[in-house]
Amino acid sequence: MKCLVTGAAGFIGSHLTDLLLRDGHEVIALDDLSTGREANLAQARKNKAFYWIQADISDLSAYQKIPVVDWMFHVAGRADLVPSIEKPDEYFKVNVSGTYLALEYARRVGIKRFIYTASSTCYGIAEMVPTPENYPCVPRHPYGLTKYMGEQMVMHWAQVYKLPALSLRLFNVYGPRSRTTGAYGAVFGVFLKQKLAGKPFTVVGDGRQTRDFTYVTDIAEAFLAAAKSDISAEVLNVGSGGTYSINRLVELLGGEKVFLPKRPGEPDSTFADISKIRAALKWVPKVSFDQGVANMLSVIEDWQEAPLWDEASISEATKNWFKYLK
Ligand code: UDP
């Protein structure tokens, strides 16, 4: 198939690009390199079935540069919670307007499959774990809200225009190539740099909160399985099948801890009910948490250039979080 991957130079997009090429497809990789990195596509570039377009998905003229494709994987978007509170405009432009333009492009070319990258943050603080897809969505911050608005548009296009589309709600994705610079964000990047620097891990709360950490190659396989299926207009959770505490992560990484105040608006546990995707796509997660953490430790040098966070800089970076999400 001829595939378009938006956000292909990013963490998830680049792993998906590698998998599609391995599976024998042509990939048109689109990215504006605002947060993605060309180095993530070094392996993919060697493949004759790889094409590169540098463009911004929220710019209408970008779509004139894209040929007609069969499958579209819409992975591009603004990530991270903290900057979404500070600059909601960027998140609406890229995650909402950008998704609208992507959907209209898909409709115009008569796409065969459209797969959207949604987020488990749409659930906000779910009382029910494992959380099924029909659990009410109450996003707690602009990042979660804009990803959820994108998903609602995708479902609407599927319903009204019969766009053959699925939305995948991803739970705490981790793995090699996860972003190492910029805003204070996902716990893995923060901890790996702290380990490299011989500094203590900054554990939020008592560290007993748990996350459904899902390994990036399992995520890429879920996208491929979603494209190959003929189910449409559905939302599917993608999780690891388990949930793991921050204290367990520290144990596996090995090192000292310091404790930070618990944050408002953060769930004590995220845990996907994955019975729907198991049944619908015959997809199962393959990489265990212990294995995934070991893989991350084997590429820890990649975090050499990452910012080193400590109690003081985290407290400064999360000021607006405490101000607005309480
Ligand atoms: N976390 C932590 N120390 C940090 C950053 C995060 O203990 O320096 C915890 C955080 O409280 C949460 C978990 O790690 O329970 C995952 O955080 P992340 O920001 O990666 O994802 P999310 O909060 O969106 O699930």
GROMACS .gro file of C-alpha atoms and ligand atoms in nm:
model
  351
    1MET     CA    1   0.000   0.000   0.000
    2LYS     CA    2   0.097   0.362  -0.047
    3CYS     CA    3   0.101   0.509   0.305
    4LEU     CA    4   0.116   0.861   0.441
    5VAL     CA    5   0.254   0.898   0.792
    6THR     CA    6   0.213   1.247   0.940
    7GLY     CA    7   0.461   1.315   1.217
    8ALA     CA    8   0.692   1.052   1.070
    9ALA     CA    9   1.009   1.203   1.218
   10GLY     CA   10   0.870   1.184   1.569
   11PHE     CA   11   0.897   0.908   1.825
   12ILE     CA   12   0.591   0.700   1.734
   13GLY     CA   13   0.578   0.803   1.366
   14SER     CA   14   0.933   0.687   1.299
   15HIS     CA   15   0.877   0.342   1.454
   16LEU     CA   16   0.557   0.308   1.248
   17THR     CA   17   0.746   0.413   0.933
   18ASP     CA   18   1.009   0.143   0.996
   19LEU     CA   19   0.739  -0.121   1.047
   20LEU     CA   20   0.544  -0.025   0.731
   21LEU     CA   21   0.860  -0.041   0.520
   22ARG     CA   22   0.947  -0.381   0.671
   23ASP     CA   23   0.597  -0.500   0.588
   24GLY     CA   24   0.654  -0.405   0.221
   25HIS     CA   25   0.462  -0.078   0.192
   26GLU     CA   26   0.559   0.255   0.039
   27VAL     CA   27   0.585   0.536   0.294
   28ILE     CA   28   0.545   0.907   0.236
   29ALA     CA   29   0.686   1.055   0.553
   30LEU     CA   30   0.557   1.401   0.636
   31ASP     CA   31   0.687   1.614   0.922
   32ASP     CA   32   0.758   1.982   0.986
   33LEU     CA   33   1.053   1.891   1.212
   34SER     CA   34   0.920   2.118   1.486
   35THR     CA   35   0.971   1.844   1.742
   36GLY     CA   36   1.057   1.545   1.521
   37ARG     CA   37   1.417   1.463   1.432
   38GLU     CA   38   1.558   1.357   1.096
   39ALA     CA   39   1.791   1.117   1.278
   40ASN     CA   40   1.485   0.906   1.370
   41LEU     CA   41   1.443   0.827   0.999
   42ALA     CA   42   1.808   0.737   0.928
   43GLN     CA   43   1.725   0.368   0.880
   44ALA     CA   44   1.405   0.435   0.680
   45ARG     CA   45   1.583   0.670   0.438
   46LYS     CA   46   1.793   0.380   0.310
   47ASN     CA   47   1.478   0.213   0.176
   48LYS     CA   48   1.377   0.282  -0.188
   49ALA     CA   49   1.011   0.286  -0.087
   50PHE     CA   50   1.065   0.588   0.143
   51TYR     CA   51   0.969   0.944   0.038
   52TRP     CA   52   1.014   1.260   0.242
   53ILE     CA   53   0.798   1.574   0.255
   54GLN     CA   54   0.877   1.854   0.499
   55ALA     CA   55   0.549   2.032   0.571
   56ASP     CA   56   0.318   2.146   0.849
   57ILE     CA   57  -0.016   1.958   0.874
   58SER     CA   58  -0.195   2.269   0.990
   59ASP     CA   59  -0.097   2.458   0.672
   60LEU     CA   60  -0.345   2.400   0.390
   61SER     CA   61  -0.077   2.431   0.120
   62ALA     CA   62   0.101   2.125   0.265
   63TYR     CA   63  -0.166   1.901   0.116
   64GLN     CA   64  -0.087   2.014  -0.240
   65LYS     CA   65   0.250   1.843  -0.204
   66ILE     CA   66   0.104   1.502  -0.110
   67PRO     CA   67   0.022   1.243  -0.376
   68VAL     CA   68  -0.289   1.024  -0.350
   69VAL     CA   69  -0.231   0.746  -0.094
   70ASP     CA   70  -0.420   0.434   0.020
   71TRP     CA   71  -0.359   0.443   0.395
   72MET     CA   72  -0.315   0.750   0.612
   73PHE     CA   73  -0.172   0.739   0.964
   74HIS     CA   74  -0.228   1.071   1.137
   75VAL     CA   75   0.037   1.072   1.407
   76ALA     CA   76   0.147   1.438   1.390
   77GLY     CA   77   0.043   1.657   1.679
   78ARG     CA   78   0.159   1.873   1.966
   79ALA     CA   79   0.236   1.658   2.269
   80ASP     CA   80   0.312   1.742   2.636
   81LEU     CA   81   0.080   1.863   2.902
   82VAL     CA   82   0.258   2.163   3.060
   83PRO     CA   83   0.302   2.374   2.742
   84SER     CA   84  -0.060   2.302   2.648
   85ILE     CA   85  -0.172   2.490   2.958
   86GLU     CA   86   0.057   2.780   2.872
   87LYS     CA   87  -0.003   2.797   2.496
   88PRO     CA   88  -0.339   2.638   2.412
   89ASP     CA   89  -0.347   2.821   2.073
   90GLU     CA   90  -0.065   2.605   1.929
   91TYR     CA   91  -0.248   2.290   2.043
   92PHE     CA   92  -0.575   2.396   1.882
   93LYS     CA   93  -0.400   2.492   1.560
   94VAL     CA   94  -0.210   2.166   1.519
   95ASN     CA   95  -0.422   1.904   1.699
   96VAL     CA   96  -0.766   2.035   1.603
   97SER     CA   97  -0.733   2.242   1.282
   98GLY     CA   98  -0.450   2.017   1.159
   99THR     CA   99  -0.668   1.709   1.207
  100TYR     CA  100  -0.955   1.880   1.027
  101LEU     CA  101  -0.730   1.950   0.725
  102ALA     CA  102  -0.596   1.592   0.738
  103LEU     CA  103  -0.952   1.455   0.734
  104GLU     CA  104  -1.053   1.675   0.444
  105TYR     CA  105  -0.746   1.561   0.248
  106ALA     CA  106  -0.837   1.198   0.327
  107ARG     CA  107  -1.194   1.253   0.213
  108ARG     CA  108  -1.085   1.426  -0.109
  109VAL     CA  109  -0.849   1.145  -0.217
  110GLY     CA  110  -1.091   0.869  -0.114
  111ILE     CA  111  -0.858   0.718   0.143
  112LYS     CA  112  -0.888   0.342   0.204
  113ARG     CA  113  -0.791   0.359   0.573
  114PHE     CA  114  -0.744   0.652   0.812
  115ILE     CA  115  -0.590   0.578   1.153
  116TYR     CA  116  -0.591   0.850   1.418
  117THR     CA  117  -0.358   0.879   1.717
  118ALA     CA  118  -0.573   0.952   2.021
  119SER     CA  119  -0.465   0.969   2.383
  120SER     CA  120  -0.563   0.795   2.706
  121THR     CA  121  -0.560   1.142   2.865
  122CYS     CA  122  -0.912   1.186   2.725
  123TYR     CA  123  -1.037   0.983   3.025
  124GLY     CA  124  -0.900   1.237   3.272
  125ILE     CA  125  -0.916   1.066   3.611
  126ALA     CA  126  -1.096   0.739   3.544
  127GLU     CA  127  -1.252   0.573   3.848
  128MET     CA  128  -1.274   0.244   3.663
  129VAL     CA  129  -0.952   0.051   3.590
  130PRO     CA  130  -0.898  -0.125   3.358
  131THR     CA  131  -1.078   0.151   3.166
  132PRO     CA  132  -1.299   0.049   2.873
  133GLU     CA  133  -1.353   0.271   2.566
  134ASN     CA  134  -1.710   0.358   2.663
  135TYR     CA  135  -1.599   0.514   2.994
  136PRO     CA  136  -1.691   0.888   2.995
  137CYS     CA  137  -1.423   1.124   2.867
  138VAL     CA  138  -1.347   1.428   3.083
  139PRO     CA  139  -1.012   1.570   2.968
  140ARG     CA  140  -0.828   1.769   3.235
  141HIS     CA  141  -0.600   1.993   3.024
  142PRO     CA  142  -0.583   2.147   2.675
  143TYR     CA  143  -0.356   1.868   2.544
  144GLY     CA  144  -0.611   1.601   2.640
  145LEU     CA  145  -0.899   1.813   2.517
  146THR     CA  146  -0.747   1.886   2.173
  147LYS     CA  147  -0.659   1.519   2.114
  148TYR     CA  148  -1.014   1.426   2.211
  149MET     CA  149  -1.164   1.693   1.982
  150GLY     CA  150  -0.953   1.548   1.699
  151GLU     CA  151  -1.092   1.203   1.775
  152GLN     CA  152  -1.449   1.329   1.775
  153MET     CA  153  -1.393   1.482   1.432
  154VAL     CA  154  -1.251   1.154   1.302
  155MET     CA  155  -1.558   0.965   1.429
  156HIS     CA  156  -1.782   1.232   1.278
  157TRP     CA  157  -1.616   1.205   0.936
  158ALA     CA  158  -1.653   0.827   0.960
  159GLN     CA  159  -2.023   0.862   1.038
  160VAL     CA  160  -2.119   1.141   0.797
  161TYR     CA  161  -1.879   1.090   0.504
  162LYS     CA  162  -1.823   0.716   0.561
  163LEU     CA  163  -1.449   0.771   0.593
  164PRO     CA  164  -1.301   0.428   0.680
  165ALA     CA  165  -1.141   0.541   1.002
  166LEU     CA  166  -1.031   0.409   1.342
  167SER     CA  167  -0.901   0.595   1.645
  168LEU     CA  168  -0.638   0.441   1.872
  169ARG     CA  169  -0.621   0.568   2.231
  170LEU     CA  170  -0.258   0.519   2.327
  171PHE     CA  171  -0.155   0.466   2.691
  172ASN     CA  172   0.187   0.600   2.812
  173VAL     CA  173   0.402   0.509   2.514
  174TYR     CA  174   0.774   0.459   2.582
  175GLY     CA  175   1.074   0.326   2.395
  176PRO     CA  176   1.389   0.429   2.208
  177ARG     CA  177   1.372   0.771   2.029
  178SER     CA  178   1.125   0.919   2.277
  179ARG     CA  179   1.201   1.289   2.278
  180THR     CA  180   1.501   1.401   2.479
  181THR     CA  181   1.490   1.780   2.458
  182GLY     CA  182   1.250   2.063   2.526
  183ALA     CA  183   0.963   2.076   2.770
  184TYR     CA  184   0.940   1.884   3.098
  185GLY     CA  185   0.755   1.571   2.995
  186ALA     CA  186   0.732   1.196   3.004
  187VAL     CA  187   0.887   1.025   3.303
  188PHE     CA  188   1.125   0.795   3.108
  189GLY     CA  189   1.326   1.080   2.953
  190VAL     CA  190   1.345   1.260   3.287
  191PHE     CA  191   1.465   0.949   3.475
  192LEU     CA  192   1.713   0.824   3.211
  193LYS     CA  193   1.897   1.158   3.210
  194GLN     CA  194   1.896   1.162   3.592
  195LYS     CA  195   2.048   0.814   3.593
  196LEU     CA  196   2.319   0.914   3.343
  197ALA     CA  197   2.406   1.217   3.558
  198GLY     CA  198   2.415   1.008   3.879
  199LYS     CA  199   2.135   1.218   4.029
  200PRO     CA  200   1.834   1.093   4.227
  201PHE     CA  201   1.507   1.016   4.048
  202THR     CA  202   1.242   1.283   4.108
  203VAL     CA  203   0.946   1.070   4.216
  204VAL     CA  204   0.607   1.242   4.226
  205GLY     CA  205   0.390   1.168   4.532
  206ASP     CA  206   0.472   0.840   4.703
  207GLY     CA  207   0.562   0.667   4.372
  208ARG     CA  208   0.283   0.414   4.421
  209GLN     CA  209   0.080   0.560   4.133
  210THR     CA  210   0.078   0.328   3.832
  211ARG     CA  211   0.087   0.379   3.456
  212ASP     CA  212   0.004   0.150   3.167
  213PHE     CA  213   0.347   0.184   3.004
  214THR     CA  214   0.317   0.052   2.647
  215TYR     CA  215   0.619  -0.022   2.433
  216VAL     CA  216   0.646   0.169   2.107
  217THR     CA  217   0.692  -0.131   1.874
  218ASP     CA  218   0.368  -0.281   2.011
  219ILE     CA  219   0.201   0.053   1.933
  220ALA     CA  220   0.334   0.046   1.575
  221GLU     CA  221   0.193  -0.306   1.532
  222ALA     CA  222  -0.147  -0.188   1.654
  223PHE     CA  223  -0.146   0.083   1.384
  224LEU     CA  224  -0.062  -0.170   1.114
  225ALA     CA  225  -0.329  -0.412   1.235
  226ALA     CA  226  -0.580  -0.123   1.239
  227ALA     CA  227  -0.499  -0.038   0.876
  228LYS     CA  228  -0.532  -0.400   0.767
  229SER     CA  229  -0.872  -0.449   0.929
  230ASP     CA  230  -1.199  -0.340   0.771
  231ILE     CA  231  -1.362  -0.219   1.093
  232SER     CA  232  -1.452   0.148   1.087
  233ALA     CA  233  -1.589   0.428   1.308
  234GLU     CA  234  -1.455   0.269   1.628
  235VAL     CA  235  -1.230   0.380   1.911
  236LEU     CA  236  -0.979   0.126   2.045
  237ASN     CA  237  -0.759   0.142   2.355
  238VAL     CA  238  -0.398   0.038   2.305
  239GLY     CA  239  -0.225  -0.063   2.629
  240SER     CA  240   0.029  -0.311   2.760
  241GLY     CA  241  -0.215  -0.537   2.943
  242GLY     CA  242  -0.070  -0.428   3.278
  243THR     CA  243   0.002  -0.124   3.496
  244TYR     CA  244   0.331  -0.049   3.673
  245SER     CA  245   0.422   0.180   3.963
  246ILE     CA  246   0.682   0.456   3.946
  247ASN     CA  247   0.856   0.281   4.236
  248ARG     CA  248   0.882  -0.035   4.023
  249LEU     CA  249   1.032   0.171   3.740
  250VAL     CA  250   1.291   0.313   3.982
  251GLU     CA  251   1.369  -0.038   4.105
  252LEU     CA  252   1.431  -0.158   3.748
  253LEU     CA  253   1.644   0.148   3.661
  254GLY     CA  254   1.835   0.137   3.994
  255GLY     CA  255   1.917   0.454   4.189
  256GLU     CA  256   1.821   0.692   4.468
  257LYS     CA  257   1.491   0.883   4.491
  258VAL     CA  258   1.375   1.226   4.600
  259PHE     CA  259   1.005   1.292   4.642
  260LEU     CA  260   0.806   1.577   4.486
  261PRO     CA  261   0.455   1.691   4.579
  262LYS     CA  262   0.165   1.496   4.428
  263ARG     CA  263   0.012   1.683   4.133
  264PRO     CA  264  -0.347   1.793   4.094
  265GLY     CA  265  -0.536   1.643   3.801
  266GLU     CA  266  -0.312   1.335   3.778
  267PRO     CA  267  -0.473   0.991   3.792
  268ASP     CA  268  -0.342   0.743   4.053
  269SER     CA  269  -0.360   0.473   3.791
  270THR     CA  270  -0.393   0.443   3.414
  271PHE     CA  271  -0.474   0.097   3.287
  272ALA     CA  272  -0.637   0.019   2.952
  273ASP     CA  273  -0.902  -0.243   2.911
  274ILE     CA  274  -0.768  -0.396   2.588
  275SER     CA  275  -1.031  -0.664   2.536
  276LYS     CA  276  -1.185  -0.471   2.245
  277ILE     CA  277  -0.866  -0.439   2.037
  278ARG     CA  278  -0.767  -0.797   2.116
  279ALA     CA  279  -1.097  -0.921   1.976
  280ALA     CA  280  -1.133  -0.672   1.688
  281LEU     CA  281  -0.779  -0.671   1.548
  282LYS     CA  282  -0.633  -0.991   1.697
  283TRP     CA  283  -0.356  -0.764   1.829
  284VAL     CA  284  -0.165  -0.846   2.148
  285PRO     CA  285   0.115  -0.654   2.322
  286LYS     CA  286   0.443  -0.847   2.309
  287VAL     CA  287   0.704  -0.649   2.502
  288SER     CA  288   0.695  -0.692   2.881
  289PHE     CA  289   0.768  -0.396   3.109
  290ASP     CA  290   1.092  -0.552   3.236
  291GLN     CA  291   1.209  -0.613   2.879
  292GLY     CA  292   1.108  -0.264   2.767
  293VAL     CA  293   1.297  -0.099   3.053
  294ALA     CA  294   1.604  -0.314   2.977
  295ASN     CA  295   1.584  -0.199   2.612
  296MET     CA  296   1.574   0.164   2.725
  297LEU     CA  297   1.878   0.113   2.949
  298SER     CA  298   2.069  -0.030   2.652
  299VAL     CA  299   2.026   0.302   2.464
  300ILE     CA  300   2.063   0.531   2.768
  301GLU     CA  301   2.348   0.722   2.596
  302ASP     CA  302   2.083   0.876   2.366
  303TRP     CA  303   1.976   1.089   2.665
  304GLN     CA  304   2.324   1.245   2.701
  305GLU     CA  305   2.205   1.576   2.552
  306ALA     CA  306   1.867   1.574   2.729
  307PRO     CA  307   1.791   1.841   2.991
  308LEU     CA  308   1.861   1.739   3.351
  309TRP     CA  309   1.562   1.807   3.574
  310ASP     CA  310   1.578   1.843   3.950
  311GLU     CA  311   1.336   1.941   4.229
  312ALA     CA  312   1.384   2.315   4.175
  313SER     CA  313   1.355   2.320   3.794
  314ILE     CA  314   1.054   2.084   3.801
  315SER     CA  315   0.882   2.302   4.059
  316GLU     CA  316   0.937   2.605   3.830
  317ALA     CA  317   0.826   2.415   3.513
  318THR     CA  318   0.506   2.289   3.675
  319LYS     CA  319   0.398   2.618   3.835
  320ASN     CA  320   0.104   2.663   3.598
  321TRP     CA  321   0.002   2.302   3.649
  322PHE     CA  322  -0.050   2.364   4.021
  323LYS     CA  323  -0.215   2.696   3.946
  324TYR     CA  324  -0.471   2.576   3.691
  325LEU     CA  325  -0.534   2.203   3.750
  326LYS     CA  326  -0.609   2.208   4.121
  327UDP     N1  327   0.657   1.118   3.727
  327UDP     C1  328   0.748   1.118   3.830
  327UDP     N2  329   0.856   1.200   3.822
  327UDP     C2  330   0.878   1.282   3.715
  327UDP     C3  331   0.785   1.281   3.609
  327UDP     C4  332   0.675   1.198   3.618
  327UDP     O1  333   0.732   1.047   3.929
  327UDP     O2  334   0.979   1.356   3.715
  327UDP     C5  335   0.538   1.031   3.737
  327UDP     C6  336   0.406   1.107   3.722
  327UDP     O3  337   0.360   1.153   3.848
  327UDP     C7  338   0.315   1.000   3.666
  327UDP     C8  339   0.408   0.908   3.588
  327UDP     O4  340   0.539   0.940   3.629
  327UDP     O5  341   0.254   0.926   3.768
  327UDP     C9  342   0.397   0.925   3.438
  327UDP     O6  343   0.415   1.059   3.405
  327UDP     P1  344   0.423   1.107   3.255
  327UDP     O7  345   0.436   1.257   3.258
  327UDP     O8  346   0.526   1.030   3.184
  327UDP     O9  347   0.282   1.062   3.195
  327UDP     P2  348   0.130   1.092   3.241
  327UDP    O10  349   0.133   1.168   3.371
  327UDP    O11  350   0.071   1.169   3.130
  327UDP    O12  351   0.067   0.958   3.260
   0.00000   0.00000   0.00000
